[in-house]
Coordinates of C-alpha atoms and ligand atoms in Angstrom, one line a residue:
X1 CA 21.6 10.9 -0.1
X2 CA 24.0 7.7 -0.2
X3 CA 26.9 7.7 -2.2
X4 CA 27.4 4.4 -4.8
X5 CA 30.5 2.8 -3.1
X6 CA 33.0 1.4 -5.7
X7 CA 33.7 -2.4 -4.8
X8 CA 37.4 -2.6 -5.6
X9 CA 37.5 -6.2 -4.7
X10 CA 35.2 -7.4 -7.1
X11 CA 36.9 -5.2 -9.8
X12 CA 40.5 -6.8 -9.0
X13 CA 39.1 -10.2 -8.9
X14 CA 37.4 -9.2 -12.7
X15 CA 40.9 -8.0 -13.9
X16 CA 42.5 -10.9 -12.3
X17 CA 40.9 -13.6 -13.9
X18 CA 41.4 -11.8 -16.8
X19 CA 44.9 -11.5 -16.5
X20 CA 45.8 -14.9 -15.7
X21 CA 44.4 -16.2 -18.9
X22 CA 46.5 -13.4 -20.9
X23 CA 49.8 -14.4 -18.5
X24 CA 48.9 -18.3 -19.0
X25 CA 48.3 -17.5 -22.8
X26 CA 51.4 -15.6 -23.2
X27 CA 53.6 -18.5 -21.6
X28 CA 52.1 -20.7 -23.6
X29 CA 53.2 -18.8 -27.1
X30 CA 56.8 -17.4 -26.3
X31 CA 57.9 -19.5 -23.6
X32 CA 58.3 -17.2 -21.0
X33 CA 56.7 -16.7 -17.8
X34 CA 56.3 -12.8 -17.0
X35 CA 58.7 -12.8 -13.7
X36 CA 59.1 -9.8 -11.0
X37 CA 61.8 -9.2 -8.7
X38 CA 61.6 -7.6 -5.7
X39 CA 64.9 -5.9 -4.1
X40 CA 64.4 -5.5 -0.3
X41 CA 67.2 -4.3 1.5
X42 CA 67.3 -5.0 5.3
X43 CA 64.4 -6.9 7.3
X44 CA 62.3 -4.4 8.1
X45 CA 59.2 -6.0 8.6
X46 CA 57.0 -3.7 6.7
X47 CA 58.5 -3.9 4.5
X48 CA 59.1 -7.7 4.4
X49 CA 55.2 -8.4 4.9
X50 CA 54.9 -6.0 1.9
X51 CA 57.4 -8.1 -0.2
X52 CA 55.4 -11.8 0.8
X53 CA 51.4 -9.8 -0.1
X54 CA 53.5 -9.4 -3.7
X55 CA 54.4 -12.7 -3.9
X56 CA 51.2 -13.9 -3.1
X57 CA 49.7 -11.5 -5.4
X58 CA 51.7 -12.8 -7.9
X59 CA 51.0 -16.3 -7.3
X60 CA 47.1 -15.1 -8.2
X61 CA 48.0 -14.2 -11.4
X62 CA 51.1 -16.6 -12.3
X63 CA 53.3 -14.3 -12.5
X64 CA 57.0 -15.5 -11.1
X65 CA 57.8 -14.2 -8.1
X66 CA 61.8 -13.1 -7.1
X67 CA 62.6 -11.9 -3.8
X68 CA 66.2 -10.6 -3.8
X69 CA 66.6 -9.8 -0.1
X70 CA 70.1 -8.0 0.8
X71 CA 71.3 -7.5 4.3
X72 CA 70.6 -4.1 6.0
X73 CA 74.2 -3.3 6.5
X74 CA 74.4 -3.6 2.0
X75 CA 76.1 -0.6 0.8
X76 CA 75.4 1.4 -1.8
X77 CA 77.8 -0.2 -4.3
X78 CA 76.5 -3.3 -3.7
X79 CA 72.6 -2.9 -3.7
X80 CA 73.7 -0.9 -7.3
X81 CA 75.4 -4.0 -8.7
X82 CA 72.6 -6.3 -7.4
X83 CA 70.4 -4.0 -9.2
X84 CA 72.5 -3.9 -12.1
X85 CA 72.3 -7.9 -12.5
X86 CA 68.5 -7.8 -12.4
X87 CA 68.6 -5.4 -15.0
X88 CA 70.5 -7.2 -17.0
X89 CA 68.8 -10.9 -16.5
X90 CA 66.6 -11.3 -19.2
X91 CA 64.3 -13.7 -17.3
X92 CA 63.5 -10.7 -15.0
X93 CA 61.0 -8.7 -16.4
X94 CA 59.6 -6.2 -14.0
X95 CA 61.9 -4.9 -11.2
X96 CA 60.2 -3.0 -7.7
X97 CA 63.0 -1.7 -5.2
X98 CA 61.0 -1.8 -1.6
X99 CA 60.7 1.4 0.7
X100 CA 62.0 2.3 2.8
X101 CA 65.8 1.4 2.2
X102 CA 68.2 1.6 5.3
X103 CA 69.8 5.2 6.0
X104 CA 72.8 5.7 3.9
X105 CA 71.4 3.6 0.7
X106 CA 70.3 6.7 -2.1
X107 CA 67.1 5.9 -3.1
X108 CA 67.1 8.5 -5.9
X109 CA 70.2 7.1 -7.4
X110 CA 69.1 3.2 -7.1
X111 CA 65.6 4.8 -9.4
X112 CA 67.8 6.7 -11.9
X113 CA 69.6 3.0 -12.5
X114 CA 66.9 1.0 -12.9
X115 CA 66.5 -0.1 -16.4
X116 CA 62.8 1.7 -17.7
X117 CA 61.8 -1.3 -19.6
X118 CA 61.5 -3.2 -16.4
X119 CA 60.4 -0.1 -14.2
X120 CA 56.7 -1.7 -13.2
X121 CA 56.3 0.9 -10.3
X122 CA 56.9 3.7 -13.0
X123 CA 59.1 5.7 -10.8
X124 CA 62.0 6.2 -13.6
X125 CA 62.1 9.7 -15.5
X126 CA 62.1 8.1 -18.4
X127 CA 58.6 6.7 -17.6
X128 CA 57.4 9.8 -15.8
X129 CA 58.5 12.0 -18.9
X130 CA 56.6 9.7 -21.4
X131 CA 53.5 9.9 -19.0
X132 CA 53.9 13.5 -19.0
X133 CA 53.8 13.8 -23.1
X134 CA 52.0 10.2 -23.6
X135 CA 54.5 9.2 -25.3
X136 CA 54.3 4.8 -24.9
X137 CA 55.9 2.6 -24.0
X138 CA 55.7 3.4 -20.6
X139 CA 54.9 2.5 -17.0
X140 CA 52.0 4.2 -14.9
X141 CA 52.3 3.8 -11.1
X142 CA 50.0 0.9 -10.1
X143 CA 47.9 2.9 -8.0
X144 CA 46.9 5.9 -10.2
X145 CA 46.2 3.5 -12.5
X146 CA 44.2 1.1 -10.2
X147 CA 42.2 4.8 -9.5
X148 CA 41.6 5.5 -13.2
X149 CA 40.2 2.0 -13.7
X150 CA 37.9 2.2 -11.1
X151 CA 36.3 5.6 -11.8
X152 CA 36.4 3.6 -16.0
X153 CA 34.4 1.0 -14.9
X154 CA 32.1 3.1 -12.8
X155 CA 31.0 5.2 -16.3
X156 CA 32.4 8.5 -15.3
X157 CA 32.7 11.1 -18.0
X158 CA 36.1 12.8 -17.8
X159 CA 35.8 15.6 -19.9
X160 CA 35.5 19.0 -18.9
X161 CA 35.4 18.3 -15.1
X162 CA 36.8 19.8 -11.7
X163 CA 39.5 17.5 -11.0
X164 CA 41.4 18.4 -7.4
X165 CA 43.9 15.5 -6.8
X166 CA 45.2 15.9 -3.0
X167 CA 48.8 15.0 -3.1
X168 CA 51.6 15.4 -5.4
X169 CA 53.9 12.1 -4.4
X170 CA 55.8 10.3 -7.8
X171 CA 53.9 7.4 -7.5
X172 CA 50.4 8.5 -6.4
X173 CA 49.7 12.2 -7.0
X174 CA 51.6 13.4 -10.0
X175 CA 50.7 10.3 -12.2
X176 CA 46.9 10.5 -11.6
X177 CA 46.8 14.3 -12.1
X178 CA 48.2 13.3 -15.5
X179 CA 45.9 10.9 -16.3
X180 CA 43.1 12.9 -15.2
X181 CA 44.0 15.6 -17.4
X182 CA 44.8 13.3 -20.1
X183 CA 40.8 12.3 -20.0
X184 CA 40.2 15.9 -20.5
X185 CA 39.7 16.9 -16.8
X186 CA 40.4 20.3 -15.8
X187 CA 43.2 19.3 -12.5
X188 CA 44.7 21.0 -9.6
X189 CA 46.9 19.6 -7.6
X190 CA 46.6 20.2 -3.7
X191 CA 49.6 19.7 -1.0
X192 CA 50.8 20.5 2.3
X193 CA 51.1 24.1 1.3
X194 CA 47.8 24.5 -0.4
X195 CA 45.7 27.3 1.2
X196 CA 42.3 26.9 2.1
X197 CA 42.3 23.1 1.2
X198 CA 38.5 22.4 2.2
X199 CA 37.5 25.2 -0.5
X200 CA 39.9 23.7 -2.9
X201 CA 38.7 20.4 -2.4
X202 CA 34.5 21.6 -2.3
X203 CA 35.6 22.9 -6.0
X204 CA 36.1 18.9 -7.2
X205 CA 33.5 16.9 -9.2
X206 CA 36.4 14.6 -8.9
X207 CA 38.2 14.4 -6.0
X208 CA 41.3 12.4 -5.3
X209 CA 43.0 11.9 -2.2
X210 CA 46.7 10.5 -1.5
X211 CA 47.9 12.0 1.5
X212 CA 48.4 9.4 4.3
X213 CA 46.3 11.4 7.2
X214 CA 43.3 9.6 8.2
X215 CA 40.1 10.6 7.7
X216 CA 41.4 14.1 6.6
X217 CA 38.7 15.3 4.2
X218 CA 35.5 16.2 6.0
X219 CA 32.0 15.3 4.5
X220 CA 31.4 18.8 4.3
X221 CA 34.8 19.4 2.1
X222 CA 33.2 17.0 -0.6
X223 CA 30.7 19.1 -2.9
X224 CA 27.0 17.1 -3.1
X225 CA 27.5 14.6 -5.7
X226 CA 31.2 14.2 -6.3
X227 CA 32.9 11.4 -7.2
X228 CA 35.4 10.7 -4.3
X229 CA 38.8 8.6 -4.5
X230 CA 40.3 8.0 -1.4
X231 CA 44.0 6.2 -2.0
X232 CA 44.7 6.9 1.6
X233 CA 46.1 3.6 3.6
X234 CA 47.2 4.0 7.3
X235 CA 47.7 1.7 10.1
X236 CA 45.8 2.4 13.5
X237 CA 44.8 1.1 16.5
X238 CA 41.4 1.0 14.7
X239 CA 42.2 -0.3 11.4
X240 CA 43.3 0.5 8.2
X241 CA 42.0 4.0 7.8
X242 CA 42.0 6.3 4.5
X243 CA 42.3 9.8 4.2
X244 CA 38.5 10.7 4.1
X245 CA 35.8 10.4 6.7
X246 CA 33.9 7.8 5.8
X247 CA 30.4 8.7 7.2
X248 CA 30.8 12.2 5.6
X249 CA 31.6 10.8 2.7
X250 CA 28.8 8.4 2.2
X251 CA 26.8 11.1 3.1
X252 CA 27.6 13.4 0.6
X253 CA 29.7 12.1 -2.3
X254 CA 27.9 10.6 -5.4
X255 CA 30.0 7.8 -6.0
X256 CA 33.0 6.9 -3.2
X257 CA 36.1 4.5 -3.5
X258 CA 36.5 3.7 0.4
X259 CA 39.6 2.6 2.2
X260 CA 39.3 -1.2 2.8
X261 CA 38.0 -2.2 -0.7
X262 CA 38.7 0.5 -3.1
X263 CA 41.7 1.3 -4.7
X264 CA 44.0 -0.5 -2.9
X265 CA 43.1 -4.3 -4.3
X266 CA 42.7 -2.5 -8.0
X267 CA 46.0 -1.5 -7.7
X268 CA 47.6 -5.1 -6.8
X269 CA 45.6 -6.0 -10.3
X270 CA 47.3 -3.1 -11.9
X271 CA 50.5 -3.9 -10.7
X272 CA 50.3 -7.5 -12.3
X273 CA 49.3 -6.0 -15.5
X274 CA 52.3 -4.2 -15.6
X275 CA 54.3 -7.3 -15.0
X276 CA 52.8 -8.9 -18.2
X277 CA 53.4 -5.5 -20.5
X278 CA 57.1 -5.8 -19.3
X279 CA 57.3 -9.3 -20.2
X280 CA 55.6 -7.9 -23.8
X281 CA 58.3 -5.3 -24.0
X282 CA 61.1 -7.9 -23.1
X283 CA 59.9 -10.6 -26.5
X284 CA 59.4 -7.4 -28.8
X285 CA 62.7 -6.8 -28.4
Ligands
LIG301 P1 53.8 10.9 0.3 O1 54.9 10.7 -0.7 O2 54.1 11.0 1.7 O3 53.0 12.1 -0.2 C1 51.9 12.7 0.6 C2 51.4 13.9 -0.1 O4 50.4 14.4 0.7 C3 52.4 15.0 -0.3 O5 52.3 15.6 -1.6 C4 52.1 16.0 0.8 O6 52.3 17.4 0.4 C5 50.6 15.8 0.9 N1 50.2 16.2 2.3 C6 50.7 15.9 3.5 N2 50.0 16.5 4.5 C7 49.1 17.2 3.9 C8 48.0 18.1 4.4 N3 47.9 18.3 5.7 N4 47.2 18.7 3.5 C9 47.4 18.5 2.2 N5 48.3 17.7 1.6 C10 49.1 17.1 2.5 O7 52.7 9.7 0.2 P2 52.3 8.7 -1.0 O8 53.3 7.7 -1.3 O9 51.8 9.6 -2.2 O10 51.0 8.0 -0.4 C11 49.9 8.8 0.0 C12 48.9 7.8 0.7 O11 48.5 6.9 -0.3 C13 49.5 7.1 1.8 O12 48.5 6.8 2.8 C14 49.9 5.8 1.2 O13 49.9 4.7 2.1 C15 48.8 5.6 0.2 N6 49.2 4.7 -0.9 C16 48.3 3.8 -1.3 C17 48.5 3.0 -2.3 C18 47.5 2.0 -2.6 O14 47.8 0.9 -3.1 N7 46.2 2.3 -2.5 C19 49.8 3.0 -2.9 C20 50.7 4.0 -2.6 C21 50.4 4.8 -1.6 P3 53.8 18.0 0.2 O15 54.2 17.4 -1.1 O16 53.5 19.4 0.2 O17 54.6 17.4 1.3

């Protein structure tokens, strides 16, 4: 058997070129051109070559792009203020604040300031709590979100299946065991903790993975047929590597998202998407 691989490149160019013709439409009636800034704080370079692949991806789409780049020895008081301006500039409509931050800067408390009409990475409780009782508007994590397109366009039924989502992170693990059982999905949720992980994982018609350890799940942890998400992206000498074996996985799975080309370019479409609702949100008023 050889499992269907998802092409999330050809999916994120589809939503693209949809969403530049909304985002060019949209300009064109209210004036505005959906704008997201991007707080970095230091020059770790990461994190800066994560902050110019948003640009860029923003340049895709037409969204505006904003770096605000603060120096690494910011404090706390002032990365809060420069955060409080953004929230308060009405041409800034989505707002991401880049990880890491420098020791000393409170990550939590820099979240629980951000204004959740501008949250585009979904991380505030407020958005997190509306997910949790679907309760709109809110934001959804881009990545989650890229994951729940791309088993949407694929035709998979939701209801009634064995959901296992391997990780329970804010921004990748929680939000798409939420959406999964929002489809209907019966979901566990598996960590660092969970005992007997392979079983748990053999149980999934839908397995997710989110865990940042390469090639962790084994073919033979993947039950015959699944469907198979991996959201895992790490750095090594060989590559950018997700969290589940490959080979196994082709072997095994039904249908498998791989790491290059699966979620990851969905969720830079996702992300843009976002941009545009915030912009919607900012004209409704
Ligand atoms: P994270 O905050 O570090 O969370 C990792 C999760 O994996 C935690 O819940 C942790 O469990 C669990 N875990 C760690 N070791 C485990 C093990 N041996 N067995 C089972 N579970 C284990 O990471 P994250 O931000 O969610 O990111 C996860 C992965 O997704 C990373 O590779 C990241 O680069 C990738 N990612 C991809 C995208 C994308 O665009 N595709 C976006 C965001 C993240 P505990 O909670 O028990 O510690």
């Amino acid at each position: 058997m050889s499992a269907q691989i998802l092409d999330g490149r050809a999916l994120s160019k589809k939503i693209k070129a949809e969403l530049k013709e909304d985002i060019a439409a949209f300009a064109e009636e209210y004036g505005v051109t959906p704008t997201l800034a991007v707080l970095q704080v230091g020059d770790d370079s990461a994190v800066a070559g994560y902050a110019r692949a948003i640009g860029k991806n923003c340049k895709s789409v037409g969204v505006a792009f904003r770096p605000e780049v603060m120096s690494g020895d910011a404090t706390q008081e002032e990365v809060a203020a420069r955060l409080d301006e953004l929230n308060q500039d009405p041409e800034v409509h989505g707002i991401m604040i880049l990880d890491p931050l420098p020791e000393g800067i409170d990550d939590g408390a820099l979240i629980l300031a951000l204004n959740p009409r501008k949250d585009v990475d979904g991380v505030h409780p407020t958005n997190a709590g509306r997910l949790s009782q679907q309760r709109p508007p809110y934001f959804v994590p881009a990545t989650p979100l890229g994951g729940m397109r791309l088993l949407e366009e694929a035709g998979i039924e939701f209801k009634g299946k064995q959901a296992v989502m391997v990780g329970r992170s804010d921004i990748v693990g929680k939000p798409m065991a939420l959406l999964l059982l929002h489809q209907h999905c019966t979901v566990t949720i598996a960590h660092s903790r969970t005992v007997d992980l392979p079983g748990v994982c053999r149980t999934a018609d839908i397995l997710c993975v989110g865990v940042g350890r390469p090639e962790m799940v084994k073919g033979d942890w993947i039950k015959p047929g699944a469907v198979v998400i991996d959201f895992g992206t790490t750095y090594t000498a060989d590559g950018l590597k997700g969290d589940v074996d490959q080979e196994g996985a082709r072997e095994v799975a039904g249908i498998f998202s791989p790491v290059p080309g699966g979620a990851g370019p969905v969720t830079n479409a996702m992300l843009m998407s976002n941009v545009l609702a915030a912009a919607k949100l900012a004209v409704a008023g």
